[in-house]
Coordinates of C-alpha atoms and ligand atoms in Angstrom, one line a residue:
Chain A
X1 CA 132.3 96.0 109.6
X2 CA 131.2 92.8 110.7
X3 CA 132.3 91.3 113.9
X4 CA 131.2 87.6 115.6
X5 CA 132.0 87.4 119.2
X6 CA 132.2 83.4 120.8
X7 CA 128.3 82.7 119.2
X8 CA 127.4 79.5 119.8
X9 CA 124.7 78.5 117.7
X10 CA 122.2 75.5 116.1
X11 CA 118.9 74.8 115.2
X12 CA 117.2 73.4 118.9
X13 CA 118.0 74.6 122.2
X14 CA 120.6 72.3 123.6
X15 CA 121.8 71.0 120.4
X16 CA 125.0 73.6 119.3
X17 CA 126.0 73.3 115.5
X18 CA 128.7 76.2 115.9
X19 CA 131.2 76.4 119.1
X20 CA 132.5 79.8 120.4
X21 CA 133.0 81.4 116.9
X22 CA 134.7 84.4 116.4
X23 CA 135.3 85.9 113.0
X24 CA 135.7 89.5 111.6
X25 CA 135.2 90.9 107.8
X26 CA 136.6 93.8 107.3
X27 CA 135.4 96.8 105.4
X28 CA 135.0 96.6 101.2
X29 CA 137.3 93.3 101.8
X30 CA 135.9 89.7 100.3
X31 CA 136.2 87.4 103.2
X32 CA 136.3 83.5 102.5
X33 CA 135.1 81.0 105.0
X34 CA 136.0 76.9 103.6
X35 CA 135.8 73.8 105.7
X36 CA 134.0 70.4 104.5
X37 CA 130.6 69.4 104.3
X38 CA 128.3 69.4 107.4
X39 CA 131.0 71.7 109.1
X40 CA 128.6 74.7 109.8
X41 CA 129.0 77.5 107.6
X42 CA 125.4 77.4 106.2
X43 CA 124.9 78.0 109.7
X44 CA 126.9 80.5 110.4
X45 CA 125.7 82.3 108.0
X46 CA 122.0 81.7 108.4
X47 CA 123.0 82.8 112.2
X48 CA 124.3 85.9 110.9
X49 CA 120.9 86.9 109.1
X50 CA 118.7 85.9 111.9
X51 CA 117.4 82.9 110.7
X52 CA 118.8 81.4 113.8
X53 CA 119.9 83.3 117.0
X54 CA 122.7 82.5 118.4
X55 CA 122.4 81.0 121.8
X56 CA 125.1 82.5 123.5
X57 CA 127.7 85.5 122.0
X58 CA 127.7 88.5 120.2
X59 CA 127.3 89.7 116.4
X60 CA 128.5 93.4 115.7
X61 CA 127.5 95.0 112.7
X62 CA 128.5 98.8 112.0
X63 CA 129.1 98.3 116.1
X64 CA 125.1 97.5 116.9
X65 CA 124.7 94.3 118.0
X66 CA 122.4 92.6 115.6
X67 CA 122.1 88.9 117.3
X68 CA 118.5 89.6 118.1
X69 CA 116.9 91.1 114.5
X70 CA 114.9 90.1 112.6
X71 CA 115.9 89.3 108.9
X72 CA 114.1 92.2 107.6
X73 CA 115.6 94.3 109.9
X74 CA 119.1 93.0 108.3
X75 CA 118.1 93.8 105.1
X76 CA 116.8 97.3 106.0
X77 CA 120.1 98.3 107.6
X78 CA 122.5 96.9 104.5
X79 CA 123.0 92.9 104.6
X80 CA 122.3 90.9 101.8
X81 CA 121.8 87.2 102.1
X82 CA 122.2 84.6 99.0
X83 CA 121.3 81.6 100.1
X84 CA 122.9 78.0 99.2
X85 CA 119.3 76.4 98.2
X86 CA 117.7 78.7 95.6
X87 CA 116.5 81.5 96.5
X88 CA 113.9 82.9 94.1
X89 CA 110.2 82.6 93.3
X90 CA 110.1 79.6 90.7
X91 CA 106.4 81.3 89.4
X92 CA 107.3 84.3 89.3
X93 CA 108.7 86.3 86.3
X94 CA 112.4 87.6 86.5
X95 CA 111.3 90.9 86.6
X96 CA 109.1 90.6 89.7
X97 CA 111.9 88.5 91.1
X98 CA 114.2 91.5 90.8
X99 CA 111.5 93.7 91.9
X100 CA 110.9 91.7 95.5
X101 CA 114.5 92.3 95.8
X102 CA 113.9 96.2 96.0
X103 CA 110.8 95.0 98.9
X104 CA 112.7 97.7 101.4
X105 CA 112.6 100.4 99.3
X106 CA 108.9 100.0 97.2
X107 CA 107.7 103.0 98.2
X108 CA 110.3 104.9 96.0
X109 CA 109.5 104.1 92.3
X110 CA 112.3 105.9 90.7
X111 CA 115.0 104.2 92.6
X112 CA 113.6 100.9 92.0
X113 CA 113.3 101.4 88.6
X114 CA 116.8 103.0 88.7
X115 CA 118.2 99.4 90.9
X116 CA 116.2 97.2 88.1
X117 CA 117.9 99.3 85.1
X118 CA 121.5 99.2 86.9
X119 CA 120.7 95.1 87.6
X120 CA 119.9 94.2 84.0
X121 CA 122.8 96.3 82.8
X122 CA 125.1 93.8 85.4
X123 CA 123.4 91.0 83.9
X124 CA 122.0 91.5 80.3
X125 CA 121.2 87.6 80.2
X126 CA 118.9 88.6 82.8
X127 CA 117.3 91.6 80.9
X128 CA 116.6 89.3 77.6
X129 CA 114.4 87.0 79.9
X130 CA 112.5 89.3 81.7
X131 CA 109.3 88.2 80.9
X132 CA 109.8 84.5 81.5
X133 CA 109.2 82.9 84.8
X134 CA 112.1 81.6 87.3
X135 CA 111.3 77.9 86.7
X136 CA 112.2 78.0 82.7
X137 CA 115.8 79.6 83.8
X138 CA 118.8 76.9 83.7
X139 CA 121.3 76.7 86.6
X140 CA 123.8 79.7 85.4
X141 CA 121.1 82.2 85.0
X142 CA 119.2 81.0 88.0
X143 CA 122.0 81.5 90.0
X144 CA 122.6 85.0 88.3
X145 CA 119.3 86.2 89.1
X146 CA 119.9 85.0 92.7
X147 CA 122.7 87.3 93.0
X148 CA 120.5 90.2 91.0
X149 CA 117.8 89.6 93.5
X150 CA 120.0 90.2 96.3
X151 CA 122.1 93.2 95.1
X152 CA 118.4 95.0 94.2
X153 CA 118.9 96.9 97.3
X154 CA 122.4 97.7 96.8
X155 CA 124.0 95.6 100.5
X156 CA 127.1 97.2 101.9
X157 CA 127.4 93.6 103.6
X158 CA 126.5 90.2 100.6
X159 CA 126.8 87.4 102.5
X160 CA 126.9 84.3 99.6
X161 CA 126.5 80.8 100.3
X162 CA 127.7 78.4 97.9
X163 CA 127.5 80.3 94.8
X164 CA 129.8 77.4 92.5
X165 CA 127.2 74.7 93.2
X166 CA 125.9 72.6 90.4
X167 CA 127.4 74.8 88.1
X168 CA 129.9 73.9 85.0
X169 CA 133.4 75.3 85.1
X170 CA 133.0 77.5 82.8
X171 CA 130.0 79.1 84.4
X172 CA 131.3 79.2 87.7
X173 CA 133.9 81.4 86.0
X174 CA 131.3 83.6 85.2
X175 CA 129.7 83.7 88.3
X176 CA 132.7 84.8 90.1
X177 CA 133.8 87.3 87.6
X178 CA 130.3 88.8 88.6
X179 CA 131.1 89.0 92.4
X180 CA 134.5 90.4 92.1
X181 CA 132.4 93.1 90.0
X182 CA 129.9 93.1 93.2
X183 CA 133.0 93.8 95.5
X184 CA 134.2 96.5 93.2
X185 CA 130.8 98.7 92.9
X186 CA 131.8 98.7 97.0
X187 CA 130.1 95.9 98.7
X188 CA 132.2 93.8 101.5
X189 CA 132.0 90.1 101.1
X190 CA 131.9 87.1 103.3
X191 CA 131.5 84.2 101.0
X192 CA 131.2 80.4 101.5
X193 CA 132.1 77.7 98.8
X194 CA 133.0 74.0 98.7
X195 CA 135.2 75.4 95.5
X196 CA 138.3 76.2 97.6
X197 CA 140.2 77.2 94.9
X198 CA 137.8 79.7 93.7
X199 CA 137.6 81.3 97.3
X200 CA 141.4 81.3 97.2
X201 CA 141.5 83.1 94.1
X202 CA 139.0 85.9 94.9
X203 CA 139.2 86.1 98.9
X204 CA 141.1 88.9 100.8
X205 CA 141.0 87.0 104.1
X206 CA 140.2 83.5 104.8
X207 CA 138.4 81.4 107.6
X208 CA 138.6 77.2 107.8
X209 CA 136.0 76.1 110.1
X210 CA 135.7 72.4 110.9
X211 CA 132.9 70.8 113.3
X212 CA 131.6 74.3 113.9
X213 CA 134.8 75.8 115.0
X214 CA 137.4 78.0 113.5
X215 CA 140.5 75.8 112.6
X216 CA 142.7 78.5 110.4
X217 CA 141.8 82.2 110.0
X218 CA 144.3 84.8 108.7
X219 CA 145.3 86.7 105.4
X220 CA 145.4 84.6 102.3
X221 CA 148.7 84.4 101.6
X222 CA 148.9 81.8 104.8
X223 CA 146.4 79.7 103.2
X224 CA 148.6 79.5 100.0
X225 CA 150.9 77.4 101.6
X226 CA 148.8 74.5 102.9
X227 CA 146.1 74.9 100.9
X228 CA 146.4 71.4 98.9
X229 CA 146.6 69.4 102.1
X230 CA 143.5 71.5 103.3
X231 CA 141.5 69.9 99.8
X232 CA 142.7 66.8 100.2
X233 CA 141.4 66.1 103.6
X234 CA 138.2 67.6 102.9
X235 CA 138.2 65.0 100.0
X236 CA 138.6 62.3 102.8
X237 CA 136.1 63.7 104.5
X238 CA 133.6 62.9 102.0
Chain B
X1 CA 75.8 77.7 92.2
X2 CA 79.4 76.2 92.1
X3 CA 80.3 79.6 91.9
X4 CA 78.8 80.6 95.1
X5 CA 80.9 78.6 97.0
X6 CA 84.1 79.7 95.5
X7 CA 84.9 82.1 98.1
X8 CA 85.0 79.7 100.7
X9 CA 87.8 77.3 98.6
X10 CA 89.6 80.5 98.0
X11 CA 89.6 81.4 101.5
X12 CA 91.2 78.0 102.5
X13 CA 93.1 77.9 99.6
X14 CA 94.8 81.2 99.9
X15 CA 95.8 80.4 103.7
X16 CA 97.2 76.8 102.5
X17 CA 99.5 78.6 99.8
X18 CA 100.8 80.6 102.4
X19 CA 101.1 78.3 105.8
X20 CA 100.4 75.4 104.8
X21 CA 97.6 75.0 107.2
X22 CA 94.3 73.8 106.4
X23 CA 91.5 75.5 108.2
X24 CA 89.1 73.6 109.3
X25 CA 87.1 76.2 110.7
X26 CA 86.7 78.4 107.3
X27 CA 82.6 77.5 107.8
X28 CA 82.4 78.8 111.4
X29 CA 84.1 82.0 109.8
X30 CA 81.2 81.9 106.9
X31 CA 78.8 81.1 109.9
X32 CA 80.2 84.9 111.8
X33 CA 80.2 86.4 108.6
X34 CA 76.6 85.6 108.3
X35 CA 75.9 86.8 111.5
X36 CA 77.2 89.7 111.5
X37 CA 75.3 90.7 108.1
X38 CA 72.3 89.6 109.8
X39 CA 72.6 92.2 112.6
X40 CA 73.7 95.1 110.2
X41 CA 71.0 94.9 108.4
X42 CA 68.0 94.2 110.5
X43 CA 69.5 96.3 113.4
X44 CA 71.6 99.4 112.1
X45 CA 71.5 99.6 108.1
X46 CA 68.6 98.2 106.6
X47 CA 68.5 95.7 104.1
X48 CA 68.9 98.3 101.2
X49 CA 72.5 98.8 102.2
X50 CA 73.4 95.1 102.5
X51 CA 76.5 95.7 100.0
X52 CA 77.9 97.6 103.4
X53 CA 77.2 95.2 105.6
X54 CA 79.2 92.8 103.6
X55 CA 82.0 94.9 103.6
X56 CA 81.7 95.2 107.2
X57 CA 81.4 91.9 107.8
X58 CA 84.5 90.9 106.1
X59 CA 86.0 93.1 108.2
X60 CA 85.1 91.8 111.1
X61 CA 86.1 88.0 109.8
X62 CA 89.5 89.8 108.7
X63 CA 90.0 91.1 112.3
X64 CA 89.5 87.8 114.3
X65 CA 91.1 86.2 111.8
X66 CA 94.1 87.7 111.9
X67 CA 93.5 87.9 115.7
X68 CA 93.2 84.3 116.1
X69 CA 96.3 83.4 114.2
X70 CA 98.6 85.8 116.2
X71 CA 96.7 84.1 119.5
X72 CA 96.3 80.7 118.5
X73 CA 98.0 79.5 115.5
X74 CA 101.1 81.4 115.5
X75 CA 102.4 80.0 119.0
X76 CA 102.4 76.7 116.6
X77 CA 105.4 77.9 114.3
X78 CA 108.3 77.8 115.7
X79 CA 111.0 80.4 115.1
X80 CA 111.3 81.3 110.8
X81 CA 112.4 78.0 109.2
X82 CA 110.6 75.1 111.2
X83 CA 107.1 74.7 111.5
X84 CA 104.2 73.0 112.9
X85 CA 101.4 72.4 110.2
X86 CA 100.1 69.4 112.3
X87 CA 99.3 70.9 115.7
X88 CA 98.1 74.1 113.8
X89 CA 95.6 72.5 111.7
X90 CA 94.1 70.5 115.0
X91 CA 94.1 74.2 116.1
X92 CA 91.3 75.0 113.8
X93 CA 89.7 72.0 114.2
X94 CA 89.2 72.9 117.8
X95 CA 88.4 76.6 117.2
X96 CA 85.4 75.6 114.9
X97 CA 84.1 74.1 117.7
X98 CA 84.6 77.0 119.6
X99 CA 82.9 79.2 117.8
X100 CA 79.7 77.2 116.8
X101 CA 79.1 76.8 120.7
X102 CA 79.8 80.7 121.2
X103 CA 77.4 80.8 118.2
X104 CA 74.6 79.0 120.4
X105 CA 75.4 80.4 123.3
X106 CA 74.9 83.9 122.2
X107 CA 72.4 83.8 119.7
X108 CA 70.5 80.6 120.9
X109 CA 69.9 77.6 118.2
X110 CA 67.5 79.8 116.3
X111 CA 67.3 80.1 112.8
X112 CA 67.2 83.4 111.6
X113 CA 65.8 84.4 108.0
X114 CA 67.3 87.8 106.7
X115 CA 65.3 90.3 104.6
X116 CA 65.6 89.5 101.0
X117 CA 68.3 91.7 99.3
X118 CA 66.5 91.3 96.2
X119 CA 62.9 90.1 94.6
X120 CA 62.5 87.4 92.5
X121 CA 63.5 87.9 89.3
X122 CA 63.6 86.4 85.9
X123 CA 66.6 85.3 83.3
X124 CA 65.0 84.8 80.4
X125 CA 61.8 82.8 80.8
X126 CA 63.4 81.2 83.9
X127 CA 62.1 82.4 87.4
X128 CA 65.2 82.5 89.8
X129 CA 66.0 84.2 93.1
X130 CA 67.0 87.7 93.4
X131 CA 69.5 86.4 96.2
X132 CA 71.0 84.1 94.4
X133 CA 71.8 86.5 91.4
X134 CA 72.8 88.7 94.1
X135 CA 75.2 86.3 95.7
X136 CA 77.0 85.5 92.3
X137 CA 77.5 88.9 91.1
X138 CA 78.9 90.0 94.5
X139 CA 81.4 86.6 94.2
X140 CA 82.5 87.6 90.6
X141 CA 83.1 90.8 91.8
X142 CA 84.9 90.1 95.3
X143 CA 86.8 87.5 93.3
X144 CA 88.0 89.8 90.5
X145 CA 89.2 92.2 93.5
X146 CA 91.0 89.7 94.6
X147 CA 92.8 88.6 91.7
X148 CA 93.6 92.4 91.1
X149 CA 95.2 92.4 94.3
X150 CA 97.0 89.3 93.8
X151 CA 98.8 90.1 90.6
X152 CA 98.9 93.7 90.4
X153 CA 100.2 95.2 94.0
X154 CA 102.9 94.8 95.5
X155 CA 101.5 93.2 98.8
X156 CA 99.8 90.6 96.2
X157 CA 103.0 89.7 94.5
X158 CA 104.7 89.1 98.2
X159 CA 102.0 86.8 99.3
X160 CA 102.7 84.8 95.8
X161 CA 106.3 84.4 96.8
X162 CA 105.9 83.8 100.4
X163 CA 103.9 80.9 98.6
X164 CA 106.7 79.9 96.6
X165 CA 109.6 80.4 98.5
X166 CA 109.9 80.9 102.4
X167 CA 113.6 81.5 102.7
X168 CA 113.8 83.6 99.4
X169 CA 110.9 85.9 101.2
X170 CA 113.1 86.5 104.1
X171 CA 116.2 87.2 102.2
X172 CA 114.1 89.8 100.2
X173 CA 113.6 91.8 103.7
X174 CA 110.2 90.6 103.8
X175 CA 108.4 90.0 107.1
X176 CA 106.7 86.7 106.9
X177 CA 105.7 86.3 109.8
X178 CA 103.5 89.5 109.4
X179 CA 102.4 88.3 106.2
X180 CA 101.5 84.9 107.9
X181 CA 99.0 87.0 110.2
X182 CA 97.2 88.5 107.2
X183 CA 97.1 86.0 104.9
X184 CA 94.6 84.0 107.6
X185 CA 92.8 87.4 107.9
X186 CA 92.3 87.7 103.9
X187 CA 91.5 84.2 104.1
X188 CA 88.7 84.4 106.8
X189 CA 87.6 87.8 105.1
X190 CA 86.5 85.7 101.8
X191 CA 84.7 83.6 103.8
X192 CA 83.1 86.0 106.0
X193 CA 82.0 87.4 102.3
X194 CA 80.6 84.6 101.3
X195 CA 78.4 84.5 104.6
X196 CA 77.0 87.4 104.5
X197 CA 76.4 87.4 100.5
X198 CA 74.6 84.2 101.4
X199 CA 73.1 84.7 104.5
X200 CA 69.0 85.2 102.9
X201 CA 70.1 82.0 100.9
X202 CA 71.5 79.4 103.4
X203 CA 69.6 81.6 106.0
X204 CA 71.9 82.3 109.3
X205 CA 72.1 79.8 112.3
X206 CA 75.1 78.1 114.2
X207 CA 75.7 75.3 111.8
X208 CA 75.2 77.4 108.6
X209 CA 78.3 77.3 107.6
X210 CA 78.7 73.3 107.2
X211 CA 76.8 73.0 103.6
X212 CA 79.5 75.8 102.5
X213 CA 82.4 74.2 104.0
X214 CA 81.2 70.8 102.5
X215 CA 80.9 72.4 98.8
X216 CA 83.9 74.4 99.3
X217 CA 85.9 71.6 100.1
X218 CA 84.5 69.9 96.6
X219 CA 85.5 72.6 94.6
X220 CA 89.2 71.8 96.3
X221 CA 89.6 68.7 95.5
X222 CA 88.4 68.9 92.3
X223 CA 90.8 71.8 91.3
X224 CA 93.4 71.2 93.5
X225 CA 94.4 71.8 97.1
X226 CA 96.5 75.3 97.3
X227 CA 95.6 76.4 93.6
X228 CA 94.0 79.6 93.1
X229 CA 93.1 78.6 89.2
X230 CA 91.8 75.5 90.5
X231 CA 89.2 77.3 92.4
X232 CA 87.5 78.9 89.2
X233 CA 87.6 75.9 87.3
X234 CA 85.8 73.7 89.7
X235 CA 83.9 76.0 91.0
X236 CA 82.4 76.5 87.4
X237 CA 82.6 72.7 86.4
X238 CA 80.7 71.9 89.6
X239 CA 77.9 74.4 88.5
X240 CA 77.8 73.2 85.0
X241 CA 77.8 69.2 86.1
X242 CA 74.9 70.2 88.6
X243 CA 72.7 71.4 86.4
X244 CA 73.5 69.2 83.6
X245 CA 72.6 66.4 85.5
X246 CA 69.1 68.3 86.7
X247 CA 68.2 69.1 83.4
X248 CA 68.6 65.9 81.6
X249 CA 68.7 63.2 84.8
X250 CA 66.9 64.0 87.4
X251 CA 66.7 67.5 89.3
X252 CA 66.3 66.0 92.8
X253 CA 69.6 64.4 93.2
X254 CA 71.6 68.1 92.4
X255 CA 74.0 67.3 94.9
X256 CA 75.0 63.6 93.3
X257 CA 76.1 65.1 90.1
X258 CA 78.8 67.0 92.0
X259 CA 80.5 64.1 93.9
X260 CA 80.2 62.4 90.7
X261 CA 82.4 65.0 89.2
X262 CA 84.4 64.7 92.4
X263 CA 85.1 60.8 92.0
X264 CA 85.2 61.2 88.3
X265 CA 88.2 63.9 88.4
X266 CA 90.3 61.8 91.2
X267 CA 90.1 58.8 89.0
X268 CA 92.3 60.5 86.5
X269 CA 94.0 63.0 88.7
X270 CA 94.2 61.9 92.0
X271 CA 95.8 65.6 92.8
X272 CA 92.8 67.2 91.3
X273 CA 93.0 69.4 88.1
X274 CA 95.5 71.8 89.4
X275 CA 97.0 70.1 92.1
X276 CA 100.7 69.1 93.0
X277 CA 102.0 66.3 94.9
X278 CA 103.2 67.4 98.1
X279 CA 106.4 69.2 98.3
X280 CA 108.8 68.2 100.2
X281 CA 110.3 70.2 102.8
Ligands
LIG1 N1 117.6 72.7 109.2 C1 118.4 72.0 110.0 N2 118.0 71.5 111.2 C2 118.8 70.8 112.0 N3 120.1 70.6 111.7 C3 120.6 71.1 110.6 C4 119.8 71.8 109.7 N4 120.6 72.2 108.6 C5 121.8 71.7 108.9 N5 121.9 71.0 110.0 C6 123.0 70.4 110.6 O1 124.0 71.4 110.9 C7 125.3 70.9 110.6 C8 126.0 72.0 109.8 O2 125.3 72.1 108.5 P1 125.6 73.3 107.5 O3 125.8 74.5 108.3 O4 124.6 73.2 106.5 O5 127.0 72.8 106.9 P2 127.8 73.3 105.7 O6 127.1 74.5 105.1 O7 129.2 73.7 106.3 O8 128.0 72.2 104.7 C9 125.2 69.6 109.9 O9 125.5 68.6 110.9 C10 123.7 69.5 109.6 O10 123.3 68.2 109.7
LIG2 MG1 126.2 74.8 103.3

């Protein structure tokens, strides 16, 4: 579904964060990309969505090559985006925060209100605070109306960027329990999380990129194996 | 007659919230506005449709607004996520310039004296100037528009999140950049508005537009750089203060009372009434 041919990408001309990457998520699979801090996979993700083009390489997607669009040009042809910082309007009320979500689509009322009903049955926390404004939300349900945000317009691609972070155990839990649903309804996922052993659990196929180039990549059944030494050097690392 | 500069703090408060740019040339846009009102009316409309020529001449503010950011100002940010406030805001700086030369240059450094929109008139037993009831319905009226648009379309709600949240815009499919263009047009309009409500008040000429920009940068400190509520607030305080203090002190100083409102309100919130600290980026 999605393929990344040797981009090389950063943030100035000159200065490359990512080195001849090449990675491929496959079709209604959850794909799991780990590697330490400051390794690139913000990056690589941002590069994805077109935050950042990637100065050299090729990004397939449904086999158009999408290095040059535009974010909203992503989003228009199926690719979500959750980002690692927050990613909703702190002012704002849930509701409309959900309703931005469905931006591509405003002009038809009935399936926004249809996407809005089908989001608040996914997340009935959600539905109970409609009315209040993102800023009085705590972490969990923050996080949660992230995700809502982003499947408003239903992705066939949900690229997620450190969904665990900041969160307790048991909410973190939660949170993934929600994106295994998300995979389910028929979305393919490439996620990205410091929690290893959360991307273990949920991931299909796995990626370990280090200093902005792919270290390990294959099924995750080969990760299984050296999957401790893998945390414990990017404990070091820290 | 806070309230009649209100448009102008909007204006430069709307395109704050959204680029983070201060426009320095909002009074040379007030100064066009004016203008242009003045040569509707006396040339095509006649001063019984000056309503029109208001419209039109927000218009025309919106259009070389928006213009002007996609020349000038949008070179400035580069790519989606970083950006150039800085060499933007000298931008402006240097456009006001601009235009107050064109301003001479074209229409010589006359000053020009518009019909009246309306005679004198009388609130109570107080005489008062038909303009200047003019000019404060037509700001109530623009500004209620405005706060329609802002909170109840869609378009509205997006320009409150692109002021809240850059990246979460984006991710929402939303074209910012696009977004960037218009909000400097809206924000040009309001002034452009407010020149042409104001032109038989202030009178048209090439530096017409500094008293506004002077006032309307009061009413922003006072309330609150980047806050839309601030704008109503001050804007109403400063009124009130002015002719408080010409009532009971001494009506020649009016425009003391104001910067003593100003000074009074930093004292105790040095990020006016509504104001933030900056964010960090
Ligand atoms: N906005 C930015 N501008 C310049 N460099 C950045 C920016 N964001 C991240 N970097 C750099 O890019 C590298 C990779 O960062 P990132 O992709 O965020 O890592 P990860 O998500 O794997 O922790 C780091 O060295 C970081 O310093
Ligand atoms: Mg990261």
């Amino acid at each position: 579904m999605l393929t990344i041919e040797k981009i090389t990408s950063g943030y100035v001309e000159g200065i490359d964060i990512l080195w001849d990457i090449s990675l491929d998520v496959k079709n209604s699979l959850i794909t799991g990309i780990i590697g330490p801090n400051g390794a690139g996979k913000s990056t690589l993700l941002k590069t994805i969505f077109g935050f950042l083009h990637p100065h050299r390489g090729k990004i397939k997607f449904e086999d158009k090559e999408i290095q040059d669009y535009h974010p909203y040009h992503l989003k228009q042809m199926g690719i979500s985006y959750m980002l690692q910082e927050f990613s909703t309007f702190p002012q704002m009320t849930v509701r409309d925060n959900l309703s931005l979500g469905a931006w591509v689509f405003r002009s038809d009322r009935n399936l926004v209100k249809k996407r809005l009903e089908e989001v608040y049955e996914f997340f009935p926390l959600l539905w109970e605070r409609q009315t209040e404004k993102a800023t009085y939300l705590s972490g969990g349900i923050l996080r949660m109306l992230s995700l809502g945000k982003e499947i408003m317009s239903k992705p066939k691609l949900f690229l997620v960027d450190e969904p665990s972070s900041g969160l307790a155990p048991m909410i973190v839990k939660e949170i993934y329990g929600f994106l295994k649903k998300i995979a389910e309804q028929g979305a393919t996922i490439l996620i990205v999380d410091q929690n290893i052993m959360k991307v273990l659990e949920i991931s299909h196929y796995m990626y370990l990129i280090e200093m902005g180039q792919v270290k390990q990549a294959g099924p995750k059944e080969d990760f299984e194996g050296n999957i401790r030494e893998i945390i414990r050097e990017s404990l070091i690392d820290k | 007659m806070g309230v009649l500069y209100c448009l102008m703090s909007l204006g430069v408060n709307f395109i704050y919230g959204i680029m983070k740019v201060i426009n320095w040339a909002i009074g040379e846009f007030f100064m066009i506005g004016a203008y242009v009102q003045y040569l509707l009316i006396v040339f095509f409309l006649g001063v019984r449709y000056w309503y029109i020529g208001v419209l039109i001449a927000a218009l025309c503010t919106f259009l070389l607004g928006a213009l002007v950011q996609k020349i000038l100002i949008k070179p400035m940010f580069v790519g989606i996520i970083e950006e150039k406030m800085e060499y933007a805001t000298i931008v402006t700086i240097a456009m006001a310039i601009l235009f107050r030369n064109l301003a001479i240059f074209i229409g010589g450094p006359f000053i020009y004296t518009p019909p009246d929109y309306a005679p004198p008139t009388r609130i109570g037993p107080l005489p008062v100037s038909g303009n200047n009831v003019i000019a404060f319905i037509g700001t109530i009226i623009i500004l209620a528009f405005f706060f329609y648009f802002l909170k109840r379309t869609w378009i509205g709600k997006a320009f409150q999140a692109v002021s809240q949240n850059r990246p979460g815009v984006l991710t929402a499919g939303i074209d910012v950049l696009k977004f960037d263009m218009i909000a400097f047009g809206i924000g040009t309009a309001l002034a452009g508005a407010g020149g042409a409500l104001l032109a038989p008040v202030l009178l048209v000429y090439p530096l017409c537009g500094v008293i506004p920009t002077v006032r309307g940068f009061e009413i922003i400190v006072i309330g609150g750089l980047g806050s839309i509520p601030g704008v109503f607030v001050a804007g109403l305080s400063l009124g009130i203060a002015e002719s408080l203090g010409a009532a009971f002190i001494n009506p020649s100083f009016v425009d003391i009372y104001g910067f003593g409102l100003l000074m009074l309100i930093l004292l105790i919130k040095p990020y006016g009434l509504f104001g933030k600290p900056e964010r960090s980026v």
